[in-house]
Coordinates of N, CA and C in Angstrom, one line a residue:
X2 N 130.0 157.3 102.1 CA 130.8 156.4 102.4 C 131.0 155.5 100.3
X3 N 132.4 155.3 100.7 CA 132.8 154.8 99.2 C 132.5 153.1 98.8
X4 N 131.7 153.3 97.2 CA 130.8 152.3 96.8 C 129.2 152.4 97.5
X5 N 129.1 153.7 97.4 CA 127.2 153.4 98.1 C 126.9 154.7 97.6
X6 N 125.5 154.8 97.9 CA 125.2 155.9 96.9 C 123.6 155.6 97.3
X7 N 122.4 156.6 96.8 CA 121.4 156.6 97.0 C 120.3 155.8 95.7
X8 N 119.9 154.8 95.7 CA 119.3 154.1 94.3 C 118.0 155.3 94.2
X9 N 117.4 154.6 93.0 CA 116.3 155.4 92.8 C 114.7 155.5 93.6
X10 N 114.7 154.3 94.4 CA 113.5 154.8 95.4 C 113.8 154.9 96.4
X11 N 115.2 155.5 97.1 CA 115.3 155.9 98.1 C 116.1 155.4 98.9
X12 N 116.2 154.2 98.4 CA 116.8 152.8 99.5 C 118.6 153.1 99.5
X13 N 119.0 152.5 99.8 CA 120.7 152.4 99.5 C 121.1 151.2 99.1
X14 N 122.0 151.4 97.8 CA 122.7 150.5 97.5 C 124.1 150.6 98.3
X15 N 124.4 149.3 98.8 CA 125.7 149.1 99.4 C 126.5 148.1 98.7
X16 N 128.2 148.1 98.1 CA 128.4 146.9 97.6 C 129.6 146.2 99.1
X17 N 129.0 145.1 99.1 CA 130.1 144.5 100.1 C 130.9 144.1 100.0
X18 N 132.0 145.2 100.6 CA 133.7 145.2 100.1 C 133.8 145.5 101.4
X19 N 135.1 144.6 101.8 CA 135.5 145.1 103.3 C 135.6 146.6 103.5
X20 N 135.9 147.6 103.0 CA 136.2 148.8 103.3 C 134.8 149.4 103.9
X21 N 133.9 148.8 102.8 CA 132.6 149.3 103.5 C 132.4 148.9 104.8
X22 N 132.3 147.2 105.1 CA 132.0 146.7 106.2 C 132.8 147.8 107.8
X23 N 134.2 148.0 107.0 CA 135.3 148.5 108.3 C 134.6 150.0 108.3
X24 N 133.8 150.4 107.5 CA 133.3 152.0 107.5 C 131.8 151.6 108.5
X25 N 131.2 150.8 108.3 CA 130.1 150.4 108.9 C 130.2 150.6 110.6
X26 N 131.3 149.7 110.4 CA 131.8 149.2 112.0 C 132.5 150.0 113.0
X27 N 133.3 151.2 112.0 CA 133.1 152.5 112.8 C 132.6 153.3 113.5
X28 N 131.7 153.7 112.5 CA 130.5 154.2 112.9 C 129.7 153.7 113.4
X29 N 129.6 152.2 113.8 CA 128.4 151.8 114.7 C 129.5 152.0 116.3
X30 N 131.1 151.9 116.5 CA 131.6 152.0 117.3 C 131.5 153.7 117.7
X31 N 131.1 154.4 117.0 CA 130.9 155.8 117.3 C 129.9 156.0 118.1
X32 N 128.9 155.7 118.3 CA 127.2 155.1 118.3 C 127.3 154.9 120.1
X33 N 126.5 155.7 121.0 CA 126.4 155.5 122.2 C 126.0 153.8 122.3
X34 N 125.6 153.2 121.7 CA 124.8 151.9 122.0 C 125.1 150.9 121.0
X35 N 126.3 151.4 120.6 CA 127.8 151.0 119.3 C 127.9 149.2 119.5
X36 N 127.7 149.0 120.4 CA 128.4 147.4 120.9 C 127.0 146.2 120.5
X37 N 125.2 146.9 121.1 CA 124.5 146.3 120.8 C 123.8 146.3 119.4
X38 N 124.2 147.4 118.6 CA 124.1 147.6 117.9 C 124.9 146.7 116.3
X39 N 126.0 146.5 116.9 CA 127.1 145.9 116.7 C 126.4 144.2 116.4
X40 N 126.0 144.1 117.6 CA 125.7 142.5 117.8 C 124.4 142.1 117.1
X41 N 123.8 143.6 117.3 CA 122.4 142.9 115.9 C 122.6 142.9 115.1
X42 N 123.7 143.7 114.2 CA 124.1 143.8 112.7 C 124.0 142.3 112.2
X43 N 125.1 141.6 113.2 CA 126.0 140.4 112.7 C 125.0 138.9 112.9
X44 N 124.1 139.6 113.9 CA 123.0 138.6 113.9 C 122.1 138.5 112.5
X45 N 121.9 139.6 112.3 CA 121.0 139.8 111.0 C 121.7 139.1 110.0
X46 N 122.9 139.4 109.7 CA 123.4 138.7 108.7 C 123.6 137.6 108.7
X47 N 123.7 136.6 110.0 CA 123.9 135.9 110.2 C 122.6 134.9 109.8
X48 N 121.6 135.5 110.1 CA 120.2 135.1 109.9 C 120.2 134.9 108.8
X49 N 120.1 135.6 108.1 CA 120.1 136.1 106.4 C 120.5 134.9 105.7
X50 N 121.7 134.3 106.0 CA 122.6 133.1 105.7 C 122.0 132.2 106.1
X51 N 121.6 131.4 107.3 CA 121.1 130.4 107.8 C 120.5 129.8 106.2
X52 N 119.5 130.4 105.6 CA 119.2 129.0 104.6 C 119.4 128.6 103.7
X53 N 121.2 129.6 103.5 CA 121.9 128.6 102.8 C 122.7 127.5 103.3
X54 N 123.2 127.7 105.0 CA 123.7 126.7 105.8 C 122.9 125.3 105.6
X55 N 121.4 125.5 105.9 CA 120.6 124.7 105.8 C 120.8 123.3 104.6
X56 N 120.5 124.7 103.7 CA 120.9 123.8 101.8 C 121.8 122.7 101.7
X57 N 123.3 123.7 102.5 CA 124.4 122.8 102.9 C 124.3 121.6 103.4
X58 N 123.6 121.9 105.0 CA 123.7 120.3 105.7 C 122.8 119.9 105.0
X59 N 121.6 119.8 104.6 CA 121.0 118.9 103.7 C 121.5 118.2 102.6
X60 N 122.7 118.9 101.6 CA 123.1 118.6 101.1 C 124.2 117.2 101.3
X61 N 124.7 117.2 102.3 CA 125.9 116.4 102.9 C 125.1 115.2 103.5
X62 N 124.0 115.3 103.8 CA 123.1 114.2 104.5 C 122.3 113.6 103.4
X63 N 122.4 114.2 102.2 CA 121.6 113.0 100.9 C 123.2 112.2 100.6
X64 N 124.3 112.1 100.8 CA 125.3 111.8 100.5 C 125.0 110.1 101.1
X65 N 125.7 109.1 99.9 CA 125.4 107.7 100.5 C 125.9 107.3 101.2
X66 N 125.8 106.4 102.1 CA 126.8 105.9 103.1 C 126.4 103.9 103.2
X67 N 127.7 103.6 103.2 CA 127.2 102.2 103.2 C 127.7 101.1 104.2
X68 N 129.0 102.1 104.6 CA 130.0 101.3 105.6 C 130.0 101.1 106.7
X69 N 129.8 100.1 107.6 CA 129.4 100.1 108.9 C 131.1 100.6 109.2
X70 N 130.9 100.8 110.7 CA 132.2 100.9 111.6 C 131.4 101.7 113.0
X71 N 132.2 101.7 114.4 CA 132.1 102.0 115.2 C 131.8 103.6 115.6
X72 N 132.9 104.1 114.7 CA 132.8 105.6 115.1 C 131.7 106.9 114.7
X73 N 132.0 107.7 115.2 CA 130.8 108.6 115.0 C 130.6 109.0 113.6
X74 N 129.2 109.1 113.0 CA 128.2 109.0 111.5 C 129.6 110.3 110.8
X75 N 129.8 110.0 110.0 CA 130.9 111.2 109.1 C 129.8 112.2 108.6
X76 N 128.3 111.8 107.7 CA 127.8 112.8 107.5 C 127.3 114.0 108.6
X77 N 126.9 113.4 109.5 CA 126.3 114.5 110.7 C 127.1 115.0 111.3
X78 N 128.4 114.8 111.7 CA 129.7 115.1 111.7 C 129.9 116.4 111.1
X79 N 129.8 116.4 109.7 CA 130.3 117.3 109.2 C 129.1 118.3 108.9
X80 N 127.7 117.9 109.1 CA 126.5 119.1 108.5 C 126.5 119.8 110.2
X81 N 126.8 119.3 111.5 CA 127.3 120.0 112.1 C 128.5 121.1 112.7
X82 N 129.0 121.2 111.4 CA 130.1 122.2 111.7 C 130.2 123.3 110.5
X83 N 128.6 123.1 109.8 CA 128.6 124.0 109.0 C 127.7 125.1 109.3
X84 N 128.1 126.6 109.2 CA 127.2 127.5 109.9 C 127.7 128.8 109.2
X85 N 127.0 129.7 109.2 CA 127.5 131.5 108.5 C 128.3 132.0 110.1
X86 N 129.5 132.5 108.9 CA 130.0 133.6 109.8 C 130.3 134.6 109.3
X87 N 130.2 135.6 110.4 CA 130.0 137.3 110.0 C 131.3 137.9 110.9
X88 N 131.8 138.4 110.2 CA 133.0 139.8 110.8 C 132.5 140.7 110.2
X89 N 132.2 141.8 110.8 CA 132.4 143.1 110.0 C 133.8 144.3 110.5
X90 N 134.5 143.8 110.9 CA 135.8 144.4 111.2 C 136.9 143.3 111.4
X91 N 138.3 143.6 111.4 CA 139.4 143.2 111.5 C 140.1 143.1 110.1
X92 N 141.1 142.0 109.8 CA 141.5 142.2 108.5 C 140.7 141.8 107.5
X93 N 140.0 140.4 107.5 CA 139.2 139.8 106.5 C 137.6 139.7 106.7
X94 N 137.2 141.4 106.6 CA 135.5 141.3 107.3 C 134.4 140.8 106.3
X95 N 133.6 140.3 106.2 CA 132.9 139.4 105.4 C 131.9 138.5 106.3
X96 N 131.1 138.2 105.1 CA 130.0 137.3 105.4 C 130.2 135.9 104.6
X97 N 130.0 134.7 105.1 CA 130.5 133.7 104.8 C 129.7 132.7 105.0
X98 N 129.1 131.3 104.5 CA 128.8 130.3 104.8 C 130.0 129.2 104.9
X99 N 130.3 128.5 106.3 CA 131.3 128.1 105.9 C 131.4 126.5 106.5
X100 N 131.9 125.1 106.1 CA 132.0 124.2 106.8 C 133.6 124.2 107.1
X101 N 133.6 124.4 108.8 CA 134.7 124.2 109.5 C 134.8 122.9 110.0
X102 N 136.7 122.2 110.1 CA 137.2 121.3 110.3 C 136.1 120.2 111.7
X103 N 136.4 119.4 110.7 CA 136.1 118.4 112.1 C 137.2 117.6 112.6
X104 N 137.2 118.4 114.1 CA 138.8 117.9 114.6 C 138.8 116.5 115.0
X105 N 137.4 116.2 115.9 CA 137.8 115.0 116.5 C 136.9 113.4 115.7
X106 N 136.7 113.6 114.6 CA 136.3 112.6 113.6 C 137.4 111.7 113.4
X107 N 137.4 110.5 113.5 CA 138.0 109.2 113.2 C 139.5 110.0 112.8
X108 N 140.1 110.8 113.1 CA 140.9 111.5 112.6 C 140.9 111.7 111.2
X109 N 140.0 112.8 110.6 CA 139.8 112.9 109.5 C 139.0 114.4 109.9
X110 N 140.7 115.1 110.0 CA 139.9 116.6 110.1 C 139.4 117.5 108.9
X111 N 139.7 117.0 108.0 CA 139.4 117.8 106.5 C 138.4 117.3 105.8
X112 N 137.3 116.5 106.9 CA 136.5 116.0 106.0 C 135.2 116.9 105.2
X113 N 135.0 117.8 105.1 CA 134.6 118.4 104.8 C 135.0 118.8 103.3
X114 N 136.1 119.2 103.3 CA 136.9 119.7 102.2 C 137.0 118.2 101.5
X115 N 137.2 117.1 101.8 CA 138.1 115.9 101.0 C 136.7 115.0 100.3
X116 N 135.6 115.4 101.0 CA 134.3 114.7 100.9 C 133.5 115.5 99.5
X117 N 134.0 117.1 99.6 CA 133.4 117.7 98.4 C 134.2 117.8 97.3
X118 N 135.2 117.3 97.2 CA 136.2 117.2 95.7 C 136.3 115.7 95.3
X119 N 136.3 116.1 94.3 CA 136.0 115.1 92.9 C 137.2 113.4 93.3
X120 N 138.5 114.0 93.8 CA 139.5 112.9 93.9 C 139.0 112.1 94.9
X121 N 138.2 112.8 95.6 CA 138.2 111.8 97.4 C 139.4 111.5 98.2
X122 N 139.4 110.7 99.1 CA 140.7 110.4 100.1 C 141.1 109.4 100.3
X123 N 142.3 109.0 100.5 CA 142.4 107.7 100.9 C 142.7 107.7 102.8
X124 N 142.5 106.3 102.6 CA 142.7 105.6 104.0 C 142.4 104.6 104.0
X125 N 143.3 104.1 105.4 CA 143.6 102.4 105.7 C 142.2 101.8 105.7
X126 N 142.1 100.7 105.4 CA 141.3 99.3 105.7 C 140.9 99.2 106.9
X127 N 139.7 99.6 107.4 CA 139.9 99.1 109.0 C 141.4 99.3 109.9
X128 N 141.8 100.4 109.5 CA 142.9 100.8 110.5 C 144.2 100.0 109.8
X129 N 144.0 98.8 108.7 CA 145.1 98.3 108.5 C 146.0 99.2 107.4
X130 N 147.3 99.6 107.8 CA 148.2 100.7 107.3 C 149.0 100.1 106.3
X131 N 148.7 98.6 106.1 CA 149.4 97.9 104.8 C 148.5 98.1 103.4
X132 N 147.0 98.0 103.9 CA 146.4 97.8 102.7 C 145.5 99.4 102.7
X133 N 145.0 100.2 101.5 CA 144.6 101.6 101.8 C 143.5 101.4 100.3
X134 N 142.6 102.6 100.7 CA 141.7 102.5 99.8 C 141.4 104.2 99.4
X135 N 141.0 104.2 98.1 CA 140.8 105.8 97.8 C 139.2 105.7 97.9
X136 N 138.4 106.3 98.6 CA 137.0 106.7 98.7 C 136.3 108.5 98.0
X137 N 135.6 107.8 97.9 CA 134.6 109.2 96.9 C 133.2 109.5 98.1
X138 N 133.0 111.2 98.0 CA 132.2 111.2 98.5 C 130.7 111.6 98.0
X139 N 130.1 113.0 98.0 CA 129.3 113.6 96.8 C 130.2 114.2 96.3
X140 N 130.0 114.4 95.4 CA 131.1 115.2 94.8 C 130.7 116.8 94.4
X141 N 131.4 117.7 94.6 CA 130.6 119.2 95.2 C 129.5 119.4 96.0
X142 N 129.3 118.7 96.6 CA 127.8 118.8 97.8 C 127.7 120.2 98.2
X143 N 128.7 120.8 98.7 CA 128.8 122.3 99.5 C 129.1 122.7 98.2
X144 N 129.2 123.2 96.5 CA 129.1 124.0 95.9 C 127.3 124.1 95.6
X145 N 127.5 122.8 95.0 CA 126.2 122.7 94.7 C 124.7 123.3 95.2
X146 N 125.0 122.8 96.6 CA 123.8 123.4 97.5 C 123.7 125.0 97.1
X147 N 124.8 125.9 96.5 CA 124.3 127.3 96.4 C 124.1 127.8 95.1
X148 N 124.1 127.0 94.3 CA 123.7 126.8 93.1 C 122.5 127.9 92.5
X149 N 122.6 128.7 91.8 CA 121.3 129.7 91.5 C 120.9 130.7 92.7
X150 N 121.8 130.6 93.9 CA 121.2 131.2 95.2 C 122.2 132.5 95.5
X151 N 123.4 132.3 95.1 CA 123.9 133.4 95.7 C 124.0 134.8 95.6
X152 N 122.7 135.3 94.4 CA 122.2 136.3 94.4 C 120.9 136.9 95.7
X153 N 120.5 136.0 96.4 CA 119.2 135.7 97.3 C 120.0 136.2 98.5
X154 N 121.4 135.6 98.7 CA 121.8 135.1 100.2 C 123.0 136.6 100.0
X155 N 123.1 137.0 99.2 CA 124.4 138.7 99.1 C 123.3 139.6 98.9
X156 N 121.7 139.2 98.4 CA 121.1 140.3 98.7 C 120.3 140.6 100.2
X157 N 120.4 139.4 100.7 CA 119.7 139.0 101.9 C 121.0 140.2 102.8
X158 N 121.7 139.6 103.0 CA 122.9 140.3 103.6 C 123.0 141.8 103.3
X159 N 123.0 142.2 101.9 CA 123.3 143.7 101.9 C 121.7 144.3 102.4
X160 N 120.7 144.0 102.5 CA 119.3 144.1 103.4 C 120.1 144.7 104.9
X161 N 119.9 143.3 105.5 CA 120.3 143.5 106.4 C 121.4 144.9 106.9
X162 N 122.8 145.0 106.0 CA 123.5 146.1 106.1 C 122.6 147.2 105.8
X163 N 122.0 147.5 105.2 CA 121.3 148.8 104.7 C 120.3 149.3 105.4
X164 N 119.6 148.2 106.1 CA 119.3 148.8 107.2 C 119.8 149.3 108.5
X165 N 120.3 148.9 109.0 CA 121.7 149.2 109.9 C 121.9 150.7 109.6
X166 N 122.5 150.6 108.5 CA 123.0 151.8 107.9 C 122.2 153.0 107.6
X167 N 120.7 152.3 107.4 CA 119.8 153.7 107.8 C 119.5 153.9 108.9
X168 N 119.1 153.0 110.1 CA 119.0 153.8 111.0 C 119.9 154.2 111.9
X169 N 121.6 154.2 111.6 CA 122.3 154.9 112.0 C 122.6 156.7 111.2
X170 N 121.6 156.3 110.3 CA 121.7 157.9 109.3 C 120.6 158.8 109.8
X171 N 119.5 157.6 109.9 CA 118.4 158.6 110.5 C 118.7 158.9 112.2
X172 N 119.4 158.6 112.8 CA 119.9 159.2 114.1 C 120.3 160.5 113.7
X173 N 121.4 160.8 113.1 CA 122.3 161.9 112.8 C 121.3 162.7 112.2
X174 N 120.3 162.7 111.5 CA 119.7 164.1 110.6 C 118.9 164.6 111.7

């Protein structure tokens, strides 16, 4: 497999590249119980990323809030939409933690993106389209949640991937 090789301790060194993920996906398809193995691999990779999703959720939940309103809570709605996403085949295979759009949140589908950026967002004051205000969230709450942890999550995902590759390789020997 391109980009992989045996390390000095006998473990498999894998680069997380789309082509490597596609190769592993194809190898899993060739196995008799490939569907179950694919499910297990994606589940293990998602589990490896869950601590990062928890960090991002706690980061948004620590954002200040002082405005009373009748609608759903912004912070908890954003936190519910943060989860790990894993694809081992298709056009863009990979593993990442994603903050999905909040479609039904007070006509504010891009809340995760807007609260993360320094410039904030504009909105009408209590629905009055004549008076608008600029509001700022917690700048870079999503980005800061992963500072210094990227290698940890990447290593955990690579470990889950290497475990599956080793399982498949041990079957064929």
